[in-house]
């Protein structure tokens, strides 16, 4: 059975995301993001104090990558 998303659900998720962003105080790089074709570093993976892991790209996001 498919679960439908309501406007209320979206508003709740939006508020949670805003609250989560406000709670982010510090982050540390945990891995490098490398382009599979060239092996060049194209970004870093950061872990926030909240536990969320977020990529930070040098320029535009790449799709064909690996982490080291």
XYZ file of N, CA and C in Angstrom:
204
model
N 0.836 -1.177 0.000
C 0.000 0.000 0.000
C 0.886 1.248 0.000
N 0.577 2.204 -0.849
C 1.344 3.438 -0.958
C 0.864 4.442 0.079
N 1.823 5.064 0.762
C 1.472 6.056 1.773
C 1.477 7.430 1.128
N 0.403 8.182 1.344
C 0.298 9.519 0.768
C 0.916 10.539 1.715
N 1.540 11.545 1.133
C 2.103 12.640 1.914
C 1.117 13.792 1.897
N 0.791 14.311 3.055
C -0.135 15.433 3.149
C 0.633 16.728 3.342
N -0.068 17.841 3.162
C 0.547 19.150 3.383
C 1.065 19.243 4.820
N 0.301 18.704 5.754
C 0.712 18.717 7.160
C 2.032 17.970 7.354
N 2.175 16.807 6.666
C 3.422 16.035 6.751
C 4.602 16.851 6.236
N 4.392 17.529 5.112
C 5.461 18.325 4.505
C 5.855 19.470 5.433
N 4.863 20.143 6.023
C 5.159 21.242 6.942
C 5.922 20.743 8.163
N 5.535 19.582 8.677
C 6.213 19.007 9.838
C 7.658 18.678 9.498
N 7.881 18.047 8.333
C 9.244 17.708 7.917
C 10.074 18.966 7.712
N 9.456 20.010 7.143
C 10.156 21.266 6.923
C 10.596 21.874 8.253
N 9.713 21.854 9.252
C 10.055 22.381 10.574
C 11.170 21.563 11.211
N 11.122 20.234 11.028
C 12.163 19.369 11.581
C 13.507 19.678 10.938
N 13.516 19.893 9.616
C 14.761 20.210 8.911
C 15.329 21.540 9.395
N 14.459 22.535 9.569
C 14.929 23.836 10.051
C 15.502 23.711 11.455
N 14.834 22.945 12.309
C 15.305 22.748 13.676
C 16.648 22.021 13.659
N 16.770 21.007 12.793
C 18.009 20.237 12.681
C 19.153 21.147 12.240
N 18.901 22.014 11.264
C 19.929 22.921 10.776
C 20.383 23.862 11.882
N 19.454 24.332 12.701
C 19.809 25.229 13.804
C 20.650 24.509 14.853
N 20.461 23.203 15.014
C 21.207 22.443 16.007
C 22.618 22.102 15.534
N 22.877 22.233 14.245
C 24.212 21.946 13.725
C 25.180 23.013 14.212
N 26.172 22.590 14.959
C 27.146 23.535 15.507
C 28.533 23.320 14.919
N 28.891 22.064 14.688
C 30.223 21.775 14.165
C 30.175 20.514 13.315
N 31.114 20.445 12.398
C 31.215 19.275 11.525
C 32.683 18.929 11.348
N 32.922 17.655 11.025
C 34.301 17.231 10.772
C 34.312 16.389 9.498
N 35.346 16.545 8.677
C 35.435 15.722 7.466
C 35.726 14.273 7.848
N 34.970 13.338 7.270
C 35.185 11.928 7.595
C 35.690 11.128 6.399
N 35.434 11.623 5.184
C 35.935 10.944 3.980
C 36.103 11.952 2.856
N 36.958 11.587 1.907
C 37.083 12.373 0.681
C 36.137 11.783 -0.354
N 35.592 12.632 -1.211
C 34.752 12.184 -2.321
C 35.601 12.321 -3.575
N 35.809 11.192 -4.276
C 36.668 11.193 -5.461
C 35.882 10.818 -6.713
N 36.260 11.443 -7.822
C 35.675 11.133 -9.119
C 36.193 9.776 -9.575
N 35.300 8.870 -9.982
C 35.730 7.525 -10.399
C 36.609 7.562 -11.641
N 36.324 8.456 -12.568
C 37.068 8.493 -13.827
C 38.498 9.000 -13.641
N 38.668 10.074 -12.879
C 39.992 10.700 -12.763
C 40.696 10.417 -11.436
N 39.931 10.074 -10.408
C 40.511 9.891 -9.082
C 40.730 11.200 -8.336
N 40.324 12.319 -8.946
C 40.485 13.634 -8.319
C 39.497 13.814 -7.169
N 39.934 14.548 -6.154
C 39.035 14.893 -5.050
C 38.040 15.929 -5.566
N 36.750 15.621 -5.440
C 35.703 16.537 -5.887
C 34.879 17.068 -4.712
N 35.165 16.554 -3.502
C 34.455 17.028 -2.321
C 34.845 16.233 -1.092
N 34.156 16.525 0.000
C 34.401 15.842 1.273
C 33.069 15.491 1.903
N 33.062 14.424 2.660
C 31.882 14.018 3.404
C 32.079 14.487 4.839
N 31.141 15.282 5.332
C 31.228 15.828 6.688
C 30.185 15.191 7.588
N 30.580 14.933 8.833
C 29.636 14.460 9.843
C 29.417 15.587 10.843
N 28.155 15.977 10.996
C 27.790 17.045 11.922
C 27.646 16.513 13.336
N 27.667 17.416 14.300
C 27.478 17.047 15.701
C 26.127 16.365 15.924
N 25.186 16.542 15.009
C 23.866 15.917 15.112
C 23.873 14.483 14.606
N 24.984 14.070 13.977
C 25.071 12.725 13.421
C 24.773 12.665 11.936
N 24.232 13.740 11.376
C 23.937 13.749 9.950
C 25.227 13.841 9.141
N 25.246 13.143 8.020
C 26.400 13.147 7.122
C 25.988 13.879 5.850
N 26.783 14.895 5.467
C 26.439 15.759 4.350
C 27.670 15.963 3.465
N 27.504 15.866 2.128
C 28.640 16.133 1.247
C 28.876 17.635 1.083
N 30.135 18.009 0.938
C 30.499 19.380 0.593
C 31.333 19.281 -0.680
N 30.817 19.836 -1.753
C 31.466 19.723 -3.056
C 32.406 20.889 -3.297
N 33.504 20.636 -4.025
C 34.431 21.704 -4.395
C 33.754 22.658 -5.374
N 32.968 22.110 -6.271
C 32.234 22.906 -7.256
C 30.838 22.294 -7.374
N 30.527 21.763 -8.539
C 29.215 21.136 -8.741
C 29.243 19.682 -8.271
N 28.097 19.154 -7.842
C 28.038 17.751 -7.405
C 28.352 16.784 -8.553
N 29.052 15.721 -8.251
C 29.367 14.657 -9.199
C 28.478 13.461 -8.893
N 28.204 12.642 -9.920
C 27.368 11.462 -9.718
C 28.183 10.185 -9.597
N 29.228 10.048 -10.393
C 30.004 8.807 -10.435
C 31.229 8.960 -9.535
N 31.041 8.693 -8.236
C 32.092 8.946 -7.249
C 32.322 7.732 -6.357
N 33.427 7.786 -5.623
C 33.662 6.819 -4.559
C 34.244 7.572 -3.368
N 34.207 6.940 -2.209
C 34.627 7.574 -0.954
C 35.865 6.889 -0.403
N 36.780 7.675 0.094
C 37.989 7.119 0.707
C 38.405 8.004 1.864
